[in-house]
mmCIF file of N, CA, C and O in Angstrom:
data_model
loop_
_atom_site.group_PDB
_atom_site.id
_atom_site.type_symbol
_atom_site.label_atom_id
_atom_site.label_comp_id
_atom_site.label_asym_id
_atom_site.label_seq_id
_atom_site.Cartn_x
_atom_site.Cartn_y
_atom_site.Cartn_z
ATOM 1 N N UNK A 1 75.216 88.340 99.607
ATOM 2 C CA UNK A 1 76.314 89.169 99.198
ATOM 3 C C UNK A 1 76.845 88.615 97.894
ATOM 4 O O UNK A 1 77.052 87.402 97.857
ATOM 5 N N UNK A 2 77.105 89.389 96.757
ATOM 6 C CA UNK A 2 77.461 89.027 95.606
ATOM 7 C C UNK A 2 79.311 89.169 95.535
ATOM 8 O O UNK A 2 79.663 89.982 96.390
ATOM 9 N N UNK A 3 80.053 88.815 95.054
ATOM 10 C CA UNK A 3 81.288 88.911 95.170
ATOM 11 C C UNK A 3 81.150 88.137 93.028
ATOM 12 O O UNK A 3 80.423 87.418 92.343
ATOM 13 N N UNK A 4 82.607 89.101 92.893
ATOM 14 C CA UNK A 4 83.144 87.849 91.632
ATOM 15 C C UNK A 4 84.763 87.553 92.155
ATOM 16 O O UNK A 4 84.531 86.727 93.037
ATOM 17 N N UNK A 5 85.656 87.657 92.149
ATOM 18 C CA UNK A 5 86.841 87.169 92.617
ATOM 19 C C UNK A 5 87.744 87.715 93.569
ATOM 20 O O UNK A 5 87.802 88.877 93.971
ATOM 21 N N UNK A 6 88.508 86.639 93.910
ATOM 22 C CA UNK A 6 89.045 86.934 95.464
ATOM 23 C C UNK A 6 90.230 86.472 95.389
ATOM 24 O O UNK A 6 90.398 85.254 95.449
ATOM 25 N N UNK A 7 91.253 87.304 95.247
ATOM 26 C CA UNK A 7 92.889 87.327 95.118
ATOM 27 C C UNK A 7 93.189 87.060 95.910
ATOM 28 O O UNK A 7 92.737 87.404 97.002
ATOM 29 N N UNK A 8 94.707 85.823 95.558
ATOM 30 C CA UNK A 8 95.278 85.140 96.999
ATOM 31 C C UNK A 8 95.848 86.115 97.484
ATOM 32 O O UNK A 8 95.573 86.172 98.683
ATOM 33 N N UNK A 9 96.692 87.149 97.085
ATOM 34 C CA UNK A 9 97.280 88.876 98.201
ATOM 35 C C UNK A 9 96.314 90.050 97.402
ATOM 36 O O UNK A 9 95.438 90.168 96.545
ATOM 37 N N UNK A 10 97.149 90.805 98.339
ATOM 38 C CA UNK A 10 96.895 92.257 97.982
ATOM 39 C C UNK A 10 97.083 93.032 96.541
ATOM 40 O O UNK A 10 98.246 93.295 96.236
ATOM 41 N N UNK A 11 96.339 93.309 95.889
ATOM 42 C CA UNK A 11 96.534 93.525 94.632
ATOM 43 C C UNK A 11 95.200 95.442 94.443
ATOM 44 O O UNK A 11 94.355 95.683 95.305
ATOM 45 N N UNK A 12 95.375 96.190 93.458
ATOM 46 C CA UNK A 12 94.561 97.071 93.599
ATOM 47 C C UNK A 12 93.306 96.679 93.039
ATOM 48 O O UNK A 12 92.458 97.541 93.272
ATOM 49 N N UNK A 13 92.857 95.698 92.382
ATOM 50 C CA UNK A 13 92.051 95.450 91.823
ATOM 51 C C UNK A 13 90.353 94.865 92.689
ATOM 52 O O UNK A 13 89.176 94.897 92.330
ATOM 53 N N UNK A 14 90.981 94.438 93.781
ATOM 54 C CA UNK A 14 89.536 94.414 94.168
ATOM 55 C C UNK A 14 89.971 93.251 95.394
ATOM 56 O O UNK A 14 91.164 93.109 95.662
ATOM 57 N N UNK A 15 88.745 92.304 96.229
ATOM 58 C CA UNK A 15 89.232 92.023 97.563
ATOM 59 C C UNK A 15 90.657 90.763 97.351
ATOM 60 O O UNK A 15 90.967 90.261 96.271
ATOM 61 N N UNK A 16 91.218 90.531 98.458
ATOM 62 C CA UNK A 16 91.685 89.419 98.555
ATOM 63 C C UNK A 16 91.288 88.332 99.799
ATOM 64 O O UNK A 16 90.340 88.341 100.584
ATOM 65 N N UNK A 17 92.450 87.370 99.634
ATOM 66 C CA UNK A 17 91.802 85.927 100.350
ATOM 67 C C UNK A 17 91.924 86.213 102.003
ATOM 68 O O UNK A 17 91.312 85.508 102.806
ATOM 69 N N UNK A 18 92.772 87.311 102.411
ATOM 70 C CA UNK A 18 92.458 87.624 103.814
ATOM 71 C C UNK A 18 91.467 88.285 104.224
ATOM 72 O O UNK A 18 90.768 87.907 105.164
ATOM 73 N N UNK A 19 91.272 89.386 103.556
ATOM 74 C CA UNK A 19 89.978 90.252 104.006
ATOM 75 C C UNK A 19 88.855 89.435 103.703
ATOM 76 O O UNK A 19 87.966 89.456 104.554
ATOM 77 N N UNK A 20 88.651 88.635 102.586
ATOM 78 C CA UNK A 20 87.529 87.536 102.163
ATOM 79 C C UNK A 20 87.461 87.032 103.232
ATOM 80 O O UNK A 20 86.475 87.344 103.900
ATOM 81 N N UNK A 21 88.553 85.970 103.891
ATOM 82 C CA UNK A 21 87.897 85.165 105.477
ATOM 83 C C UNK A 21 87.443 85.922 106.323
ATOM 84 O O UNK A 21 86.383 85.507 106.791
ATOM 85 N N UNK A 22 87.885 87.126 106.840
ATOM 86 C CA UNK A 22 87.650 87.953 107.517
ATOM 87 C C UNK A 22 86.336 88.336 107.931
ATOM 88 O O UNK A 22 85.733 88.418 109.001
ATOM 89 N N UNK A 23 86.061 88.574 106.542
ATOM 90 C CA UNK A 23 84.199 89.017 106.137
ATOM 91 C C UNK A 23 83.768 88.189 106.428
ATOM 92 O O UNK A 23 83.035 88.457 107.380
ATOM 93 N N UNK A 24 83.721 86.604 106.051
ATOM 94 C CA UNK A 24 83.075 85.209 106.147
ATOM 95 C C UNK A 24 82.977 84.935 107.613
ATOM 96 O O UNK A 24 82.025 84.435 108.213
ATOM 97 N N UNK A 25 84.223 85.384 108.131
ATOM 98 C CA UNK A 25 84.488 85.021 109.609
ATOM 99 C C UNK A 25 83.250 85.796 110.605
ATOM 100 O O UNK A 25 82.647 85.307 111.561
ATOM 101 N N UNK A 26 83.124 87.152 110.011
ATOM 102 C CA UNK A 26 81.938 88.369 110.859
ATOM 103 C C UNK A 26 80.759 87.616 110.421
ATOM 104 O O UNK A 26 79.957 87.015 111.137
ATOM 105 N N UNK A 27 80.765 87.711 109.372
ATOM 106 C CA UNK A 27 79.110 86.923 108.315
ATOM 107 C C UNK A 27 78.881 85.926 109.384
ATOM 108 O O UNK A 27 78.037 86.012 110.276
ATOM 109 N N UNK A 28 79.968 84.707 109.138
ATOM 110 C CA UNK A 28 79.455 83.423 110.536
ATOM 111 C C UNK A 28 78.973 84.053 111.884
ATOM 112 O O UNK A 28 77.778 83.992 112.176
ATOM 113 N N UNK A 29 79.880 84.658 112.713
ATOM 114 C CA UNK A 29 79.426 85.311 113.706
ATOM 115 C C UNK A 29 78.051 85.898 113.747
ATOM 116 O O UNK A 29 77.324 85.814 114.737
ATOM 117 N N UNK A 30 77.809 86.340 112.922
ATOM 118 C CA UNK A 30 76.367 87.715 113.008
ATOM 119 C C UNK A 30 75.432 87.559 112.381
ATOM 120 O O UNK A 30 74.448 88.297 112.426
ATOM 121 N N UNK A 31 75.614 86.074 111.317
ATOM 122 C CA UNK A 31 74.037 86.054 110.359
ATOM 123 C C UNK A 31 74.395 84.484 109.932
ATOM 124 O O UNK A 31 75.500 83.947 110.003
ATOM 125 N N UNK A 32 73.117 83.891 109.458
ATOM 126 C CA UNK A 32 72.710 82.664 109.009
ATOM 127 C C UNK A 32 73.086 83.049 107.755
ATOM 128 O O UNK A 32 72.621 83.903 107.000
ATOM 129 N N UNK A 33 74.405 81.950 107.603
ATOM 130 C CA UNK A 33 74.786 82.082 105.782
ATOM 131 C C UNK A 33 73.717 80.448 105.567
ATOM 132 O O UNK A 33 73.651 79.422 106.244
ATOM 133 N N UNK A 34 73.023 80.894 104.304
ATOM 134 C CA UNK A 34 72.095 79.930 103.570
ATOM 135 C C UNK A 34 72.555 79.743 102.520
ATOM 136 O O UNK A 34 73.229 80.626 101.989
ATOM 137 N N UNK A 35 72.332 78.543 101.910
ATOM 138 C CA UNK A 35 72.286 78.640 100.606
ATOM 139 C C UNK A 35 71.160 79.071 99.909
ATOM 140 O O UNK A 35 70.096 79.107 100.526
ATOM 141 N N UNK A 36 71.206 79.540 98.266
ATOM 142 C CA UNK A 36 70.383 80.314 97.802
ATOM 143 C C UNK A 36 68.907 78.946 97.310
ATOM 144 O O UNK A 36 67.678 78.975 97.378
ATOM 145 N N UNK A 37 69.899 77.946 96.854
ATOM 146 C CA UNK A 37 68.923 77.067 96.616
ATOM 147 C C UNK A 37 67.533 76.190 97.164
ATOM 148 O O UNK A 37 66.506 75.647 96.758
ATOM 149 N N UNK A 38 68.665 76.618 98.943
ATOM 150 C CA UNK A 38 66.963 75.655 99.772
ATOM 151 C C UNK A 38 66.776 76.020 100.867
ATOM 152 O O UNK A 38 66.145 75.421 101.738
ATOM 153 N N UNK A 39 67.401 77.233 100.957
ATOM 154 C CA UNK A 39 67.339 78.066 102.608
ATOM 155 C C UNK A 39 66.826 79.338 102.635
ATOM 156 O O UNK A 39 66.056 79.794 103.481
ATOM 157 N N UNK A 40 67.315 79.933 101.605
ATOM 158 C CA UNK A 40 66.751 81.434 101.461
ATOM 159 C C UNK A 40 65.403 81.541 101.681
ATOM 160 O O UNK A 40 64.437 81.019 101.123
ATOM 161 N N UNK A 41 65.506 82.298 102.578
ATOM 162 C CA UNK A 41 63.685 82.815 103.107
ATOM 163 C C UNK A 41 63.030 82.237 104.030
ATOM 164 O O UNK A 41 62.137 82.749 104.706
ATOM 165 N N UNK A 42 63.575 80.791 104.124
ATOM 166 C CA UNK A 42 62.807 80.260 105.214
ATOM 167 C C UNK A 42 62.551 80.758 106.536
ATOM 168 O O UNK A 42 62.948 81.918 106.649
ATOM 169 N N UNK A 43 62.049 80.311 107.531
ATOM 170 C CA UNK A 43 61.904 81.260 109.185
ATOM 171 C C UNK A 43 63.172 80.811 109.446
ATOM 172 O O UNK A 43 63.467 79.628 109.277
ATOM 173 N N UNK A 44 64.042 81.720 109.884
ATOM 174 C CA UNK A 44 65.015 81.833 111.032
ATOM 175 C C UNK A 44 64.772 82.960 112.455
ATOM 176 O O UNK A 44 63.828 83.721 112.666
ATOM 177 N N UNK A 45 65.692 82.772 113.066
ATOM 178 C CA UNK A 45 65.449 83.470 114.230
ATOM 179 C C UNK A 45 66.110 84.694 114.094
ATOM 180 O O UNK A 45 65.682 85.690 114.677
ATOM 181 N N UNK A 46 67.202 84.733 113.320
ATOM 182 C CA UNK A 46 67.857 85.861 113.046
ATOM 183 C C UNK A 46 67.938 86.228 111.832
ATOM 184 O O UNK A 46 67.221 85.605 111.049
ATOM 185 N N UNK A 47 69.041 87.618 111.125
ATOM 186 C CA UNK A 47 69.264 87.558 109.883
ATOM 187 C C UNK A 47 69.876 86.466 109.260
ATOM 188 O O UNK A 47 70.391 85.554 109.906
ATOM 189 N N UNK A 48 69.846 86.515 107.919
ATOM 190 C CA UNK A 48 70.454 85.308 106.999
ATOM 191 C C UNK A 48 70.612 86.183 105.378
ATOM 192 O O UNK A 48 69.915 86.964 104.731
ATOM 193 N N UNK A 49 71.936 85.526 105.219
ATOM 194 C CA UNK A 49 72.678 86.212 104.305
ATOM 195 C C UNK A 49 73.305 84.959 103.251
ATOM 196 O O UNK A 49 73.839 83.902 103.585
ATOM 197 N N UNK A 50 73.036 85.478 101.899
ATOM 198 C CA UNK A 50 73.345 83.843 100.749
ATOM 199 C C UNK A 50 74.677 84.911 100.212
ATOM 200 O O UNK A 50 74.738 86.138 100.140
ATOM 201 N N UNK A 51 75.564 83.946 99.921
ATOM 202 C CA UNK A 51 77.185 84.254 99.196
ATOM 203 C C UNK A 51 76.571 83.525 98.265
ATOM 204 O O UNK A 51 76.068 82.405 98.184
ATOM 205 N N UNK A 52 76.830 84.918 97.243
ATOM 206 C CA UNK A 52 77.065 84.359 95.466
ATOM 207 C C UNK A 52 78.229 85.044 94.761
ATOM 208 O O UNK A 52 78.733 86.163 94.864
ATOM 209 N N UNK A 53 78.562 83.601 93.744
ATOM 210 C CA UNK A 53 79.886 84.321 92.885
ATOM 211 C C UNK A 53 79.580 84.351 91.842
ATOM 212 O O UNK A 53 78.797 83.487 91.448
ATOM 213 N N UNK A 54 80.105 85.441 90.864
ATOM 214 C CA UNK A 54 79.368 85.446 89.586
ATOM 215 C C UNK A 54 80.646 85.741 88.655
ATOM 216 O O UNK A 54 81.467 86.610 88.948
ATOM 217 N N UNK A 55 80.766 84.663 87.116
ATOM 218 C CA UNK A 55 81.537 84.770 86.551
ATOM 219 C C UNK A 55 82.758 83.881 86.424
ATOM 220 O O UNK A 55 83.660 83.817 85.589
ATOM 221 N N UNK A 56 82.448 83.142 87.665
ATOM 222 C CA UNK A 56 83.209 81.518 87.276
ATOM 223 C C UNK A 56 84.551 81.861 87.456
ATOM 224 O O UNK A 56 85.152 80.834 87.142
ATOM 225 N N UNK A 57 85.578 82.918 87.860
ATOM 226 C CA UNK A 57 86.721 82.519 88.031
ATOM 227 C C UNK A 57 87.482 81.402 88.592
ATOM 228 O O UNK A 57 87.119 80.655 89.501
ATOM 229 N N UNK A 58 88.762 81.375 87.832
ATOM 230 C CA UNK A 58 89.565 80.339 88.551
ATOM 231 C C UNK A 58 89.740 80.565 90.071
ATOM 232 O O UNK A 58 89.694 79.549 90.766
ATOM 233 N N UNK A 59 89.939 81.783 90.700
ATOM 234 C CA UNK A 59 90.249 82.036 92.019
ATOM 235 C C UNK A 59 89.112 81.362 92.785
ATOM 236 O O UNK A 59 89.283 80.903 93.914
ATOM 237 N N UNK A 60 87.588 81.304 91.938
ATOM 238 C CA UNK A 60 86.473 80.906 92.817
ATOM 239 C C UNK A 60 87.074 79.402 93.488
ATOM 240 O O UNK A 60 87.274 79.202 94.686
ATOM 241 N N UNK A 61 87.309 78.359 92.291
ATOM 242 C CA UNK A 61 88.068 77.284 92.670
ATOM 243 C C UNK A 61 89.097 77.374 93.881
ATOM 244 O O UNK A 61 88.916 77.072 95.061
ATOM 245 N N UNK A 62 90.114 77.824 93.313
ATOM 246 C CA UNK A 62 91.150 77.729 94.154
ATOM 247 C C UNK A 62 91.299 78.804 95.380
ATOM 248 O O UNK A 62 92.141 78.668 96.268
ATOM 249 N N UNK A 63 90.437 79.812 95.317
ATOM 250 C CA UNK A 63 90.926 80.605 96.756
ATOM 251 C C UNK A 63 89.658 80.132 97.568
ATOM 252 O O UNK A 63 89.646 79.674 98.711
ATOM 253 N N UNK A 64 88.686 80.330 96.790
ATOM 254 C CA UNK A 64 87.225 80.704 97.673
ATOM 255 C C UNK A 64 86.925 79.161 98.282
ATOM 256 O O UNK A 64 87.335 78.626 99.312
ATOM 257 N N UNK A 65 86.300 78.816 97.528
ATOM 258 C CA UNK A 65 86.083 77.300 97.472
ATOM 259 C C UNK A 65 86.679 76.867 99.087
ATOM 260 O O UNK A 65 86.039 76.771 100.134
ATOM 261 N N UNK A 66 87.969 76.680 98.859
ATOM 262 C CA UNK A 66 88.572 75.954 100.336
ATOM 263 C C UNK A 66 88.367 77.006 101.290
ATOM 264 O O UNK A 66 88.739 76.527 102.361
ATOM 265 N N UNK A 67 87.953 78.250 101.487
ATOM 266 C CA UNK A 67 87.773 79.060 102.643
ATOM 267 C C UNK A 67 86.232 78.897 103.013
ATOM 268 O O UNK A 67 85.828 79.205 104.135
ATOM 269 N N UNK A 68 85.293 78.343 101.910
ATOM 270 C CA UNK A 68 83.933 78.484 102.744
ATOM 271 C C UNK A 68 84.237 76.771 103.008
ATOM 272 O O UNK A 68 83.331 76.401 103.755
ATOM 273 N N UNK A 69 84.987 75.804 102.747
ATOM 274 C CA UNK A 69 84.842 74.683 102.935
ATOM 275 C C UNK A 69 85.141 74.577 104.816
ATOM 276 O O UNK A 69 84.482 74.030 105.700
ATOM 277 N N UNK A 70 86.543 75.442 104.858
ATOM 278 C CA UNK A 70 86.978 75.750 106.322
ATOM 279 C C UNK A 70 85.772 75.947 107.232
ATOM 280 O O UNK A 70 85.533 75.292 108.247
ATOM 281 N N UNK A 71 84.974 77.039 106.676
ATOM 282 C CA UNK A 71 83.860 77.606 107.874
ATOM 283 C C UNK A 71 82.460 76.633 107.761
ATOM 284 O O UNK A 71 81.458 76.676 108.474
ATOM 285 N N UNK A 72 82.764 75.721 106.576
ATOM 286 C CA UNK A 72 81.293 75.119 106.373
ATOM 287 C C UNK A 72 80.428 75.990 105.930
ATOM 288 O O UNK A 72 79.335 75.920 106.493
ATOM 289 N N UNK A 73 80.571 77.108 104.793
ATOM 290 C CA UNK A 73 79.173 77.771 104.347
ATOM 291 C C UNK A 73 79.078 77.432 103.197
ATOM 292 O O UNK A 73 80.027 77.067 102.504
ATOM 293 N N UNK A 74 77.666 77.525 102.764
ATOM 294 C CA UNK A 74 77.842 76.930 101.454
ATOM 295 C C UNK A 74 77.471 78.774 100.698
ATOM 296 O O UNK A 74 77.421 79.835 101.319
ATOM 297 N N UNK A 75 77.261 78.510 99.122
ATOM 298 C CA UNK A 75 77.812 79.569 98.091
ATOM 299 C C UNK A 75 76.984 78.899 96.775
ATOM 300 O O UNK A 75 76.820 77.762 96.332
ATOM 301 N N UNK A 76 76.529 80.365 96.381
ATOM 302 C CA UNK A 76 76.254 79.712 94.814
ATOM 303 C C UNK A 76 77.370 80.324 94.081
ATOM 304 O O UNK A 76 77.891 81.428 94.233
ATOM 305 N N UNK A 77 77.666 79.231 93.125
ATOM 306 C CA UNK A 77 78.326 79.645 91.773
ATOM 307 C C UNK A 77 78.411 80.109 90.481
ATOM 308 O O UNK A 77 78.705 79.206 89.698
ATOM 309 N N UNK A 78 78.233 81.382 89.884
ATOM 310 C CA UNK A 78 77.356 81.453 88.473
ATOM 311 C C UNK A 78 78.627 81.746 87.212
ATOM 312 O O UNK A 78 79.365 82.671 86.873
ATOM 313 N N UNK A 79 78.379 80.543 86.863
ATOM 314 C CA UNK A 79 79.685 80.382 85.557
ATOM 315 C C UNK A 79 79.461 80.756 84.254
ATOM 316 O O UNK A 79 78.809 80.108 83.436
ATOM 317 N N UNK A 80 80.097 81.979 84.043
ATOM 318 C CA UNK A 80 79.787 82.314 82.414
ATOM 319 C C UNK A 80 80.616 80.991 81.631
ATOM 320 O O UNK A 80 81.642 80.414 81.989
ATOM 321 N N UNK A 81 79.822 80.783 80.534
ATOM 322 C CA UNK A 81 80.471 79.494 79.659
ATOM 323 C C UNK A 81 82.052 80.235 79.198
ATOM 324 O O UNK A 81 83.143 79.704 78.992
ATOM 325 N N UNK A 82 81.595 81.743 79.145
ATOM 326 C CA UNK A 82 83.527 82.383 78.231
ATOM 327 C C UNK A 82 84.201 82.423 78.635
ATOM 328 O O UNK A 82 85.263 82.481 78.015
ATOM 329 N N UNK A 83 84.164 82.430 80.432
ATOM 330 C CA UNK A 83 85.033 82.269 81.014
ATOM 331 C C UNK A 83 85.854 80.963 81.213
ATOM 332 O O UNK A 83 86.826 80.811 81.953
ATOM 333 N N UNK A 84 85.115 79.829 80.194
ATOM 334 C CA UNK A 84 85.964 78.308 80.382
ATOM 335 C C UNK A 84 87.311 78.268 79.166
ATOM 336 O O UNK A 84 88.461 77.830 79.184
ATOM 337 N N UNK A 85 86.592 78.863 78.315
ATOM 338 C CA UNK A 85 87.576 79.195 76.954
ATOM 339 C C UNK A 85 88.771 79.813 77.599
ATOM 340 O O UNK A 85 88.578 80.317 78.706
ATOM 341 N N UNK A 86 90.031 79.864 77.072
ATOM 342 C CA UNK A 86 91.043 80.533 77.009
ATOM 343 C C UNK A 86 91.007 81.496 76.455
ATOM 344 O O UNK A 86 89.967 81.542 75.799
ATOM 345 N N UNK A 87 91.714 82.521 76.316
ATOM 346 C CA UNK A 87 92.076 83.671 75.804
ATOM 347 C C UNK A 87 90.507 84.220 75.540
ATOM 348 O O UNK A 87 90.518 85.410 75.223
ATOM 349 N N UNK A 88 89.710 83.870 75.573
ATOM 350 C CA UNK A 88 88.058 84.849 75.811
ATOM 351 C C UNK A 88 87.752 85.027 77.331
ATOM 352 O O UNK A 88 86.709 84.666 77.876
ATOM 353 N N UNK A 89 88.956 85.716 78.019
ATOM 354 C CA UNK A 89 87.946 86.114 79.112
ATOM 355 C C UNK A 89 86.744 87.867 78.889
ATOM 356 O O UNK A 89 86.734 88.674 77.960
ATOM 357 N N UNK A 90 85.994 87.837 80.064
ATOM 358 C CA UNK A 90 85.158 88.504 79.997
ATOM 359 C C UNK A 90 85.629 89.985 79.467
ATOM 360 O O UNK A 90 86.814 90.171 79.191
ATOM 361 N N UNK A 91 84.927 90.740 79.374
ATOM 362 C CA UNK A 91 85.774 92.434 78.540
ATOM 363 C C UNK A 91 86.349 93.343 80.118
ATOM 364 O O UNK A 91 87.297 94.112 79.956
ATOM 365 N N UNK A 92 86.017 93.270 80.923
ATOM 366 C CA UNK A 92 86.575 93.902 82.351
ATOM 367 C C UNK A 92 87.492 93.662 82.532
ATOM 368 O O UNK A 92 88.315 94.514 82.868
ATOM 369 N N UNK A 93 87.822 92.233 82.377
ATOM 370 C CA UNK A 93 89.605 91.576 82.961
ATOM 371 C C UNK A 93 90.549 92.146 82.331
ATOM 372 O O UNK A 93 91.685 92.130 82.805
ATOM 373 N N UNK A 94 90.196 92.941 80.797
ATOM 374 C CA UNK A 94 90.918 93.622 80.057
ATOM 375 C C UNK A 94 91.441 95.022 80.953
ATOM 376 O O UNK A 94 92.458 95.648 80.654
ATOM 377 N N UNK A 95 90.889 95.237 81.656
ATOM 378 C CA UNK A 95 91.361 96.561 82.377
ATOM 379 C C UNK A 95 92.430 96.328 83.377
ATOM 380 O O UNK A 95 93.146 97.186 83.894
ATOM 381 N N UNK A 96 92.436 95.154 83.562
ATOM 382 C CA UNK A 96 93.332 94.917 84.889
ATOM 383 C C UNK A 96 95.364 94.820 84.450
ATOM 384 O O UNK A 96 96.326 94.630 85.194
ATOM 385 N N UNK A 97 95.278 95.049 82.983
ATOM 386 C CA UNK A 97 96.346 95.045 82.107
ATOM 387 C C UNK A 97 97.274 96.545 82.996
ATOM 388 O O UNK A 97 98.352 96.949 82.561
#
C-alpha cells in the first residue's frame, strides 16, 4: 500500500493518524505486513502486504513512524531530496493553501 502523508486530525486533505492506525490495525489482523527490502515475495502462508511512503514528509517522522513502531511493522521510506529544503516543497502542497 502506497500512502504519502498522514495528518495528526481530521483535515480535508487526505487520511489522518486515526483512520491510519485503524487501517494498520485490519492490515495486522488480515495480512503479513513485509518489508519491501527482504520479505516481499517470499512463501508465506497467507497474503502479505509492504507499506510505502513516498515524498519524505515531516508527518512520516512524527505521526507515522511511532504508529508502525506501536504495531511493530516495518515501512519503506522514499524521500524526495526537495522536500528537505525549506520553502521548496513539492508543487501539490501548493494546493492545500
Amino acid at each position: 500500500m502506497m500512502y504519502h502523508g498522514i495528518s495528526r486530525r481530521k483535515d480535508m486533505y487526505g487520511q489522518n493518524a486515526e483512520e491510519f492506525e485503524r487501517q494498520i490495525d485490519l492490515l495486522q489482523r488480515h495480512f503479513e505486513v513485509v518489508s519491501t527490502e527482504t520479505e516481499a515475495g517470499r512463501s508465506s502462508s497467507g497474503p502479505q502486504v509492504a507499506l510505502t511512503f513516498d515524498d519524505g514528509f515531516r508527518n512520516n517522522a512524527e505521526v507515522v513512524a511511532p504508529l508502525l513502531r506501536k504495531y511493530g511493522l516495518p515501512a519503506t521510506f522514499f524521500v524526495c531530496h526537495r522536500n528537505t529544503q525549506l520553502q521548496k516543497p513539492v508543487w501539490f502542497t501548493y494546493l492545500k493553501v
